[in-house]
Amino acid sequence: MDPGFLALIKRFLRTGHENPKTKVKEPINPIGIPQGGILSPTLCNIVLHRFDVYMQKYIKSFEKGSSRKSNPEYKRLEYRRRTSKSKIDKVRLLKSMRRVPAYDLQDPRFKMMTYIRYADDFVVLLTGSKNDAKLTKIRIKEELLRLCGAELSQEKPEITNIRSGFKFLGTHIRKLIRNPEFIRKDGRKGIMRVAQPRLLLNAPLHDILIHLEKAGFIRRRDKKT
């Protein structure tokens, strides 16, 4: 590693920091990474690199199958709609199809996983059972300690369904209960309506604007300069 960069890290760790509550300068804790420091993301990347490598290998061992198997109930509705000669029945059956998943959501032969990390905050998204999620959480806790000497926070980690949502980097993310429809043009079939799954991101915009205002980056229009 670059000697100049190592010297910069050493000076940073010796400098200490100002407690935001008491405004008193405190020495850096010799254990762990200073939270919120300018070097924190870089130091996290160094410390957690081995964990990143482990997660990529774990994902390969976890995933299986290329797609879910079809839902028999959906296929029956699709066949009835395709063979029906009544326009009213076709509309009714289409509404029924939209309330039924096209694929078996509990298909044990299909598993997927995604790992996303920014500094010391990360999220693991998986398609699988709740037991898969519990086992993954245990593995993460063990490997973080073994590879990086880091402990998993007891406050943040939670197992939740994507419909209920989760918080990542200050933003609440969840899957929309009702997927919006989009119009797609097809050369052979003309105009088609396609339902696409979408994630809803609720960022704390109000809090962000307040912080930007306090830092002097923005100002309210109703305030005089």
XYZ file of N, CA and C in Angstrom:
675
model
N 0.846 -1.203 0.000
C 0.000 0.000 0.000
C 0.877 1.246 0.000
N 0.364 2.332 -0.552
C 1.100 3.573 -0.675
C 1.516 4.102 0.704
N 2.817 4.376 0.915
C 3.289 4.874 2.221
C 2.642 6.193 2.623
N 2.407 7.076 1.644
C 1.778 8.348 1.959
C 0.365 8.175 2.484
N -0.353 7.222 1.895
C -1.726 6.958 2.349
C -1.722 6.369 3.753
N -0.763 5.473 4.017
C -0.648 4.888 5.362
C -0.326 5.962 6.396
N 0.530 6.909 6.021
C 0.874 7.996 6.939
C -0.339 8.872 7.221
N -1.169 9.085 6.184
C -2.387 9.883 6.360
C -3.359 9.191 7.311
N -3.510 7.891 7.169
C -4.388 7.124 8.064
C -3.879 7.215 9.503
N -2.557 7.085 9.661
C -1.959 7.134 11.001
C -2.217 8.478 11.668
N -2.061 9.571 10.916
C -2.303 10.908 11.467
C -3.778 11.091 11.816
N -4.634 10.559 10.967
C -6.076 10.670 11.209
C -6.475 9.952 12.493
N -5.917 8.751 12.698
C -6.268 7.977 13.879
C -5.729 8.600 15.166
N -4.660 9.367 15.051
C -4.087 10.003 16.238
C -4.749 11.336 16.572
N -5.448 11.911 15.613
C -6.005 13.256 15.782
C -7.141 13.301 16.789
N -7.975 12.264 16.799
C -9.158 12.286 17.654
C -10.323 12.946 16.938
N -11.395 13.171 17.666
C -12.569 13.773 17.041
C -13.339 14.586 18.079
N -14.236 15.417 17.579
C -15.059 16.246 18.465
C -16.407 15.569 18.660
N -16.758 15.372 19.908
C -18.051 14.775 20.217
C -19.165 15.742 19.798
N -20.071 15.319 18.887
C -21.099 16.246 18.395
C -22.071 16.720 19.470
N -22.190 15.983 20.569
C -23.103 16.360 21.645
C -22.445 17.283 22.664
N -21.252 16.893 23.128
C -20.572 17.666 24.171
C -19.620 18.723 23.611
N -19.294 18.615 22.296
C -18.342 19.529 21.647
C -16.950 19.452 22.274
N -16.652 18.304 22.901
C -15.348 18.101 23.539
C -14.516 17.167 22.674
N -13.232 17.489 22.505
C -12.355 16.647 21.702
C -12.045 15.366 22.462
N -12.224 14.239 21.790
C -11.990 12.937 22.401
C -10.988 12.162 21.568
N -10.178 11.326 22.220
C -9.212 10.516 21.454
C -9.932 9.424 20.669
N -9.305 8.982 19.592
C -9.873 7.913 18.778
C -9.817 6.599 19.542
N -10.893 5.845 19.502
C -10.920 4.524 20.118
C -9.980 3.600 19.350
N -9.058 2.919 20.041
C -8.111 2.041 19.331
C -8.771 0.820 18.693
N -10.030 0.570 19.040
C -10.740 -0.586 18.485
C -11.860 -0.087 17.575
N -11.887 -0.584 16.359
C -12.962 -0.226 15.447
C -12.588 0.934 14.534
N -13.537 1.319 13.706
C -13.348 2.390 12.725
C -14.166 3.603 13.154
N -13.586 4.806 13.155
C -14.333 6.007 13.558
C -15.567 6.213 12.677
N -16.729 6.236 13.293
C -17.978 6.382 12.557
C -18.138 7.798 12.034
N -18.400 7.944 10.739
C -18.638 9.246 10.162
C -17.394 9.995 9.729
N -16.212 9.415 9.975
C -14.975 10.073 9.564
C -14.791 10.007 8.057
N -13.970 10.913 7.519
C -13.787 10.946 6.070
C -13.060 9.709 5.546
N -12.301 9.054 6.410
C -11.597 7.845 5.991
C -12.402 6.578 6.259
N -13.553 6.736 6.904
C -14.344 5.565 7.285
C -14.702 4.658 6.112
N -15.224 5.198 4.976
C -15.559 4.307 3.854
C -14.355 3.541 3.315
N -13.191 4.231 3.228
C -11.983 3.575 2.709
C -11.508 2.480 3.645
N -11.498 2.784 4.953
C -11.064 1.781 5.926
C -12.025 0.597 5.955
N -13.320 0.864 5.795
C -14.300 -0.222 5.747
C -14.059 -1.119 4.542
N -13.729 -0.513 3.406
C -13.465 -1.308 2.208
C -12.258 -2.216 2.401
N -11.263 -1.710 3.117
C -10.065 -2.521 3.379
C -10.395 -3.671 4.328
N -11.069 -3.338 5.428
C -11.369 -4.344 6.451
C -12.350 -5.398 5.937
N -13.359 -4.966 5.160
C -14.424 -5.879 4.743
C -14.188 -6.532 3.387
N -13.012 -6.323 2.807
C -12.740 -6.922 1.491
C -12.838 -8.454 1.538
N -12.279 -9.048 2.567
C -12.318 -10.516 2.674
C -13.751 -11.013 2.827
N -14.573 -10.233 3.504
C -15.983 -10.610 3.642
C -16.700 -10.506 2.295
N -16.365 -9.481 1.495
C -16.940 -9.347 0.151
C -16.631 -10.584 -0.693
N -15.380 -11.028 -0.630
C -14.964 -12.211 -1.395
C -15.742 -13.440 -0.930
N -15.901 -13.562 0.395
C -16.653 -14.698 0.932
C -18.093 -14.679 0.438
N -18.736 -13.500 0.447
C -20.135 -13.397 0.039
C -20.326 -13.782 -1.424
N -19.376 -13.429 -2.287
C -19.485 -13.814 -3.696
C -19.446 -15.338 -3.848
N -18.614 -15.993 -3.062
C -18.555 -17.463 -3.100
C -19.822 -18.073 -2.501
N -20.308 -17.462 -1.431
C -21.516 -17.979 -0.775
C -22.725 -17.867 -1.697
N -22.804 -16.771 -2.443
C -23.917 -16.580 -3.380
C -23.920 -17.678 -4.441
N -22.747 -18.012 -4.960
C -22.650 -19.059 -5.988
C -23.102 -20.413 -5.447
N -22.780 -20.697 -4.179
C -23.190 -21.969 -3.589
C -24.670 -21.982 -3.212
N -25.240 -20.798 -2.996
C -26.636 -20.706 -2.574
C -27.592 -20.783 -3.754
N -27.274 -20.107 -4.836
C -28.207 -19.989 -5.957
C -28.402 -21.311 -6.691
N -29.605 -21.505 -7.177
C -29.914 -22.695 -7.973
C -31.074 -22.388 -8.920
N -31.078 -23.070 -10.067
C -32.148 -22.892 -11.044
C -32.014 -21.585 -11.816
N -32.662 -21.525 -12.957
C -32.634 -20.319 -13.788
C -33.960 -19.566 -13.756
N -35.039 -20.255 -13.396
C -36.353 -19.593 -13.315
C -37.296 -20.451 -12.485
N -38.350 -19.823 -11.951
C -39.349 -20.552 -11.187
C -40.230 -21.381 -12.125
N -40.804 -22.446 -11.581
C -41.751 -23.217 -12.381
C -43.086 -22.478 -12.440
N -43.844 -22.752 -13.480
C -45.117 -22.058 -13.693
C -46.131 -22.428 -12.624
N -47.027 -21.479 -12.331
C -48.114 -21.707 -11.384
C -49.258 -22.402 -12.126
N -49.650 -23.635 -11.731
C -50.709 -24.366 -12.439
C -52.026 -23.599 -12.505
N -52.362 -22.890 -11.434
C -53.615 -22.134 -11.421
C -53.589 -21.025 -12.470
N -52.455 -20.348 -12.599
C -52.322 -19.292 -13.600
C -52.420 -19.875 -15.008
N -51.794 -21.026 -15.216
C -51.829 -21.656 -16.540
C -53.250 -22.069 -16.922
N -54.036 -22.531 -15.942
C -55.430 -22.918 -16.223
C -56.255 -21.702 -16.632
N -56.081 -20.600 -15.900
C -56.807 -19.373 -16.250
C -56.391 -18.858 -17.631
N -55.104 -18.966 -17.909
C -54.596 -18.515 -19.198
C -55.185 -19.333 -20.346
N -55.280 -20.647 -20.136
C -55.843 -21.524 -21.177
C -57.328 -21.233 -21.389
N -58.077 -21.046 -20.290
C -59.511 -20.753 -20.402
C -59.737 -19.425 -21.130
N -58.891 -18.444 -20.849
C -59.047 -17.147 -21.518
C -58.697 -17.259 -23.000
N -57.676 -18.042 -23.307
C -57.258 -18.171 -24.696
C -58.292 -18.912 -25.545
N -58.990 -19.868 -24.955
C -59.959 -20.675 -25.705
C -61.381 -20.124 -25.630
N -61.616 -19.139 -24.758
C -62.959 -18.586 -24.613
C -63.308 -17.719 -25.826
N -64.587 -17.767 -26.227
C -65.058 -16.953 -27.347
C -65.860 -15.736 -26.875
N -66.023 -15.637 -25.570
C -66.782 -14.524 -24.996
C -65.831 -13.417 -24.550
N -66.084 -12.202 -25.038
C -65.249 -11.082 -24.650
C -65.395 -10.762 -23.170
N -66.615 -10.951 -22.656
C -66.849 -10.683 -21.228
C -66.038 -11.646 -20.371
N -66.042 -12.931 -20.764
C -65.272 -13.937 -20.025
C -63.773 -13.650 -20.121
N -63.318 -13.195 -21.275
C -61.902 -12.897 -21.442
C -61.458 -11.786 -20.489
N -62.301 -10.768 -20.364
C -61.977 -9.669 -19.451
C -61.984 -10.155 -18.010
N -62.998 -10.955 -17.659
C -63.102 -11.480 -16.289
C -61.915 -12.381 -15.956
N -61.555 -13.243 -16.888
C -60.431 -14.151 -16.659
C -59.105 -13.403 -16.574
N -58.975 -12.325 -17.346
C -57.749 -11.524 -17.283
C -57.589 -10.883 -15.907
N -58.692 -10.399 -15.341
C -58.640 -9.822 -13.996
C -58.243 -10.881 -12.975
N -58.749 -12.100 -13.154
C -58.392 -13.199 -12.246
C -56.914 -13.547 -12.388
N -56.400 -13.531 -13.616
C -54.990 -13.839 -13.849
C -54.081 -12.828 -13.163
N -54.498 -11.578 -13.130
C -53.670 -10.534 -12.521
C -53.622 -10.640 -11.007
N -54.533 -11.399 -10.429
C -54.517 -11.599 -8.973
C -53.749 -12.851 -8.575
N -53.280 -13.593 -9.579
C -52.568 -14.850 -9.323
C -51.145 -14.746 -9.870
N -50.132 -15.119 -9.091
C -48.761 -15.072 -9.617
C -48.579 -16.060 -10.766
N -47.838 -15.651 -11.779
C -47.617 -16.513 -12.942
C -46.681 -17.670 -12.623
N -45.869 -17.510 -11.580
C -44.905 -18.550 -11.226
C -45.088 -18.977 -9.771
N -44.578 -20.143 -9.448
C -44.657 -20.676 -8.095
C -43.654 -19.945 -7.209
N -44.141 -19.080 -6.331
C -43.264 -18.272 -5.492
C -42.539 -19.101 -4.434
N -43.016 -20.318 -4.182
C -42.394 -21.185 -3.180
C -41.592 -22.318 -3.819
N -41.231 -22.164 -5.068
C -40.484 -23.208 -5.775
C -39.131 -23.431 -5.107
N -38.912 -24.608 -4.471
C -37.651 -24.852 -3.754
C -36.464 -25.058 -4.689
N -36.728 -25.248 -5.973
C -35.642 -25.483 -6.932
C -35.081 -24.185 -7.513
N -35.614 -23.048 -7.046
C -35.144 -21.754 -7.543
C -34.753 -20.866 -6.367
N -33.481 -20.463 -6.321
C -32.986 -19.582 -5.266
C -32.046 -18.546 -5.867
N -32.185 -17.303 -5.408
C -31.337 -16.211 -5.872
C -30.894 -15.369 -4.674
N -29.753 -14.692 -4.824
C -29.255 -13.841 -3.734
C -28.479 -12.663 -4.312
N -28.637 -11.490 -3.672
C -27.905 -10.284 -4.038
C -27.320 -9.658 -2.776
N -26.059 -9.266 -2.859
C -25.362 -8.638 -1.725
C -24.898 -7.249 -2.150
N -25.316 -6.220 -1.393
C -24.961 -4.834 -1.705
C -24.365 -4.204 -0.450
N -23.195 -3.583 -0.603
C -22.547 -2.960 0.558
C -22.069 -1.554 0.207
N -22.240 -0.629 1.163
C -21.648 0.705 1.089
C -21.023 0.992 2.443
N -19.689 1.109 2.474
C -18.950 1.289 3.727
C -19.289 0.136 4.676
N -19.792 0.440 5.878
C -20.077 -0.636 6.819
C -21.553 -1.029 6.825
N -22.319 -0.520 5.884
C -23.742 -0.837 5.808
C -23.987 -1.734 4.596
N -24.643 -2.857 4.793
C -24.910 -3.749 3.673
C -26.275 -4.404 3.824
N -26.796 -4.901 2.712
C -28.073 -5.589 2.705
C -27.944 -6.838 1.836
N -28.624 -7.896 2.234
C -28.637 -9.145 1.476
C -30.081 -9.436 1.081
N -30.348 -9.501 -0.204
C -31.678 -9.818 -0.720
C -31.649 -11.237 -1.263
N -32.619 -12.042 -0.858
C -32.623 -13.414 -1.349
C -34.025 -13.882 -1.696
N -34.074 -14.764 -2.656
C -35.297 -15.474 -3.019
C -35.159 -16.880 -2.480
N -35.933 -17.182 -1.466
C -35.835 -18.473 -0.807
C -36.755 -18.526 0.391
N -36.533 -19.495 1.260
C -37.387 -19.659 2.433
C -36.883 -18.805 3.601
N -37.713 -18.723 4.647
C -37.303 -17.979 5.834
C -36.132 -18.668 6.526
N -36.097 -20.000 6.459
C -34.970 -20.740 7.029
C -33.670 -20.402 6.298
N -33.764 -20.205 4.969
C -32.587 -19.787 4.205
C -32.079 -18.447 4.720
N -33.008 -17.535 5.014
C -32.633 -16.212 5.504
C -31.988 -16.306 6.890
N -32.547 -17.144 7.757
C -31.986 -17.308 9.109
C -30.587 -17.904 9.046
N -30.391 -18.923 8.204
C -29.076 -19.552 8.076
C -28.063 -18.560 7.502
N -28.486 -17.757 6.536
C -27.595 -16.750 5.949
C -27.164 -15.732 6.997
N -28.083 -15.306 7.836
C -27.748 -14.346 8.890
C -26.713 -14.929 9.852
N -26.859 -16.207 10.199
C -25.903 -16.870 11.100
C -24.524 -16.943 10.445
N -24.502 -17.315 9.155
C -23.235 -17.411 8.425
C -22.541 -16.045 8.356
N -23.323 -15.006 8.093
C -22.761 -13.658 7.997
C -22.125 -13.248 9.331
N -22.823 -13.511 10.413
C -22.311 -13.155 11.737
C -20.998 -13.880 12.030
N -20.941 -15.169 11.706
C -19.741 -15.965 11.971
C -18.565 -15.520 11.108
N -18.812 -15.300 9.819
C -17.724 -14.969 8.897
C -17.227 -13.549 9.093
N -18.094 -12.628 9.472
C -17.642 -11.268 9.769
C -16.621 -11.271 10.910
N -16.906 -12.071 11.930
C -16.009 -12.150 13.078
C -14.727 -12.894 12.724
N -14.866 -13.979 11.974
C -13.696 -14.808 11.636
C -12.756 -14.105 10.652
N -13.311 -13.498 9.622
C -12.494 -12.916 8.566
C -12.046 -11.488 8.848
N -12.912 -10.714 9.529
C -12.641 -9.282 9.693
C -12.524 -8.841 11.144
N -12.846 -9.731 12.066
C -12.836 -9.329 13.467
C -13.927 -8.331 13.786
N -14.974 -8.323 12.977
C -16.071 -7.368 13.158
C -17.308 -8.086 13.673
N -18.071 -7.400 14.508
C -19.294 -7.970 15.059
C -20.509 -7.376 14.358
N -21.479 -8.226 14.076
C -22.717 -7.775 13.449
C -23.544 -7.000 14.467
N -24.003 -5.817 14.079
C -24.807 -4.994 14.981
C -26.068 -5.731 15.392
N -26.417 -5.616 16.668
C -27.619 -6.278 17.176
C -28.877 -5.445 16.945
N -28.709 -4.188 16.548
C -29.864 -3.309 16.361
C -30.399 -3.349 14.933
N -29.506 -3.309 13.944
C -29.931 -3.178 12.552
C -30.382 -4.479 11.884
N -29.674 -5.596 12.057
C -30.022 -6.781 11.263
C -31.443 -7.267 11.540
N -32.220 -7.454 10.512
C -33.557 -7.990 10.659
C -33.911 -8.777 9.403
N -34.756 -9.768 9.590
C -35.245 -10.553 8.470
C -36.661 -10.091 8.182
N -36.891 -9.629 6.974
C -38.198 -9.086 6.637
C -38.555 -9.432 5.205
N -39.841 -9.338 4.913
C -40.321 -9.552 3.557
C -40.207 -8.250 2.777
N -39.895 -8.356 1.492
C -39.677 -7.151 0.702
C -40.958 -6.322 0.561
N -42.119 -6.945 0.763
C -43.367 -6.176 0.727
C -43.472 -5.268 1.944
N -42.962 -5.745 3.086
C -42.943 -4.895 4.285
C -41.854 -3.841 4.173
N -40.771 -4.204 3.497
C -39.702 -3.248 3.240
C -38.578 -3.301 4.259
N -37.511 -2.575 3.950
C -36.346 -2.513 4.824
C -35.679 -1.154 4.631
N -34.819 -0.787 5.561
C -34.132 0.494 5.500
C -32.671 0.289 5.140
N -32.208 1.023 4.124
C -30.822 0.918 3.685
C -30.323 2.295 3.294
N -29.226 2.731 3.916
C -28.648 4.050 3.674
C -29.675 5.161 3.903
N -30.480 5.000 4.936
C -31.444 6.023 5.308
C -32.703 6.046 4.468
N -32.831 5.117 3.524
C -33.987 5.081 2.637
C -34.803 3.814 2.878
N -36.121 3.979 3.012
C -36.994 2.823 3.187
C -37.374 2.277 1.816
N -37.111 0.987 1.613
C -37.327 0.345 0.309
C -38.327 -0.792 0.481
N -39.314 -0.826 -0.380
C -40.273 -1.921 -0.346
C -40.843 -2.162 -1.739
N -41.425 -3.334 -1.914
C -42.042 -3.670 -3.191
C -43.472 -3.151 -3.201
N -43.861 -2.566 -4.322
C -45.227 -2.088 -4.455
C -46.198 -3.259 -4.407
N -47.275 -3.106 -3.637
C -48.269 -4.174 -3.534
C -48.974 -4.372 -4.873
N -49.271 -3.265 -5.540
C -49.894 -3.339 -6.865
C -48.898 -2.815 -7.887
N -48.476 -3.695 -8.789
C -47.506 -3.296 -9.786
C -48.166 -2.439 -10.866
N -47.558 -1.333 -11.247
C -48.125 -0.501 -12.305
C -48.017 -1.186 -13.661
N -48.883 -0.787 -14.572
C -48.858 -1.344 -15.915
C -48.219 -0.341 -16.872
N -47.461 -0.868 -17.807
C -46.797 -0.038 -18.802
C -47.197 -0.527 -20.193
N -47.324 0.408 -21.105
C -47.677 0.062 -22.479
C -46.401 -0.210 -23.274
N -46.378 -1.360 -23.929
C -45.228 -1.736 -24.732
C -45.682 -2.026 -26.150
N -44.965 -1.496 -27.108
C -45.303 -1.735 -28.500
C -44.568 -2.968 -29.007
N -45.305 -3.879 -29.617
C -44.750 -5.105 -30.174
C -45.074 -5.134 -31.674
N -44.079 -5.372 -32.494
C -44.280 -5.342 -33.939
C -45.284 -6.349 -34.444
N -45.362 -7.499 -33.776
C -46.270 -8.553 -34.232
C -47.637 -8.469 -33.577
N -47.677 -8.080 -32.305
C -48.938 -8.113 -31.565
C -49.524 -6.726 -31.311
N -48.863 -5.702 -31.843
C -49.385 -4.356 -31.632
C -49.053 -3.841 -30.246
N -50.010 -3.166 -29.607
C -49.795 -2.573 -28.284
C -50.190 -3.567 -27.199
N -49.281 -3.750 -26.222
C -49.528 -4.686 -25.126
C -49.387 -3.949 -23.800
N -50.152 -4.385 -22.817
C -50.022 -3.866 -21.463
C -49.215 -4.874 -20.651
N -48.141 -4.415 -20.080
C -47.236 -5.306 -19.364
C -47.098 -4.830 -17.919
N -47.321 -5.722 -16.971
C -47.145 -5.395 -15.555
C -45.707 -5.687 -15.155
N -45.032 -4.675 -14.619
C -43.639 -4.822 -14.230
C -43.494 -4.585 -12.732
N -42.779 -5.465 -12.027
C -42.558 -5.244 -10.591
C -41.670 -4.027 -10.369
N -42.007 -3.215 -9.393
C -41.251 -2.005 -9.099
C -41.003 -1.887 -7.596
N -39.861 -1.301 -7.246
C -39.548 -1.022 -5.856
C -39.842 0.443 -5.570
N -40.389 0.698 -4.392
C -40.696 2.058 -3.962
C -39.621 2.504 -2.980
N -38.946 3.604 -3.274
C -37.890 4.142 -2.427
C -38.378 5.426 -1.759
N -38.475 5.384 -0.448
C -38.895 6.557 0.325
C -37.685 7.134 1.047
N -37.058 8.132 0.429
C -35.900 8.777 1.037
C -36.360 9.876 1.991
N -35.638 10.106 3.083
C -36.023 11.160 4.036
C -35.657 12.537 3.494
N -36.373 12.977 2.459
C -36.026 14.223 1.768
C -36.103 15.436 2.684
N -37.095 15.434 3.571
C -37.249 16.582 4.483
C -36.012 16.731 5.363
N -35.543 15.629 5.929
C -34.350 15.681 6.791
C -33.113 16.085 5.991
N -33.016 15.589 4.754
C -31.872 15.932 3.908
C -31.840 17.428 3.626
N -33.006 18.007 3.318
C -33.076 19.439 3.033
C -32.701 20.270 4.259
N -33.119 19.815 5.442
C -32.782 20.543 6.678
C -31.269 20.542 6.895
N -30.625 19.386 6.685
C -29.168 19.303 6.853
C -28.444 20.173 5.828
N -28.940 20.175 4.587
C -28.322 21.002 3.553
C -28.471 22.487 3.875
N -29.624 22.854 4.437
C -29.855 24.247 4.809
C -28.926 24.675 5.944
N -28.769 23.791 6.940
C -27.891 24.107 8.069
C -26.438 24.234 7.624
N -26.064 23.432 6.620
C -24.684 23.473 6.131
C -24.443 24.632 5.167
N -25.503 25.345 4.783
C -25.348 26.499 3.923
C -25.372 26.218 2.439
N -25.751 25.006 2.060
C -25.788 24.658 0.638
C -27.059 25.164 -0.042
N -28.138 25.282 0.710
C -29.400 25.761 0.152
C -30.036 26.741 1.145
N -31.029 27.464 0.696
C -31.783 28.336 1.587
C -33.235 28.382 1.123
N -34.113 28.701 2.048
C -35.531 28.784 1.728
C -35.818 30.076 0.975
N -36.778 30.006 0.058
C -37.110 31.189 -0.717
C -37.799 32.272 0.139
N -38.496 31.827 1.194
C -39.225 32.794 2.006
C -38.325 33.476 3.036
N -37.021 33.066 3.084
C -36.101 33.690 4.020
C -35.265 34.756 3.324
N -35.035 35.839 4.003
C -34.227 36.911 3.427
C -32.756 36.619 3.619
N -31.977 37.011 2.628
C -30.529 36.794 2.714
C -29.884 37.784 3.656
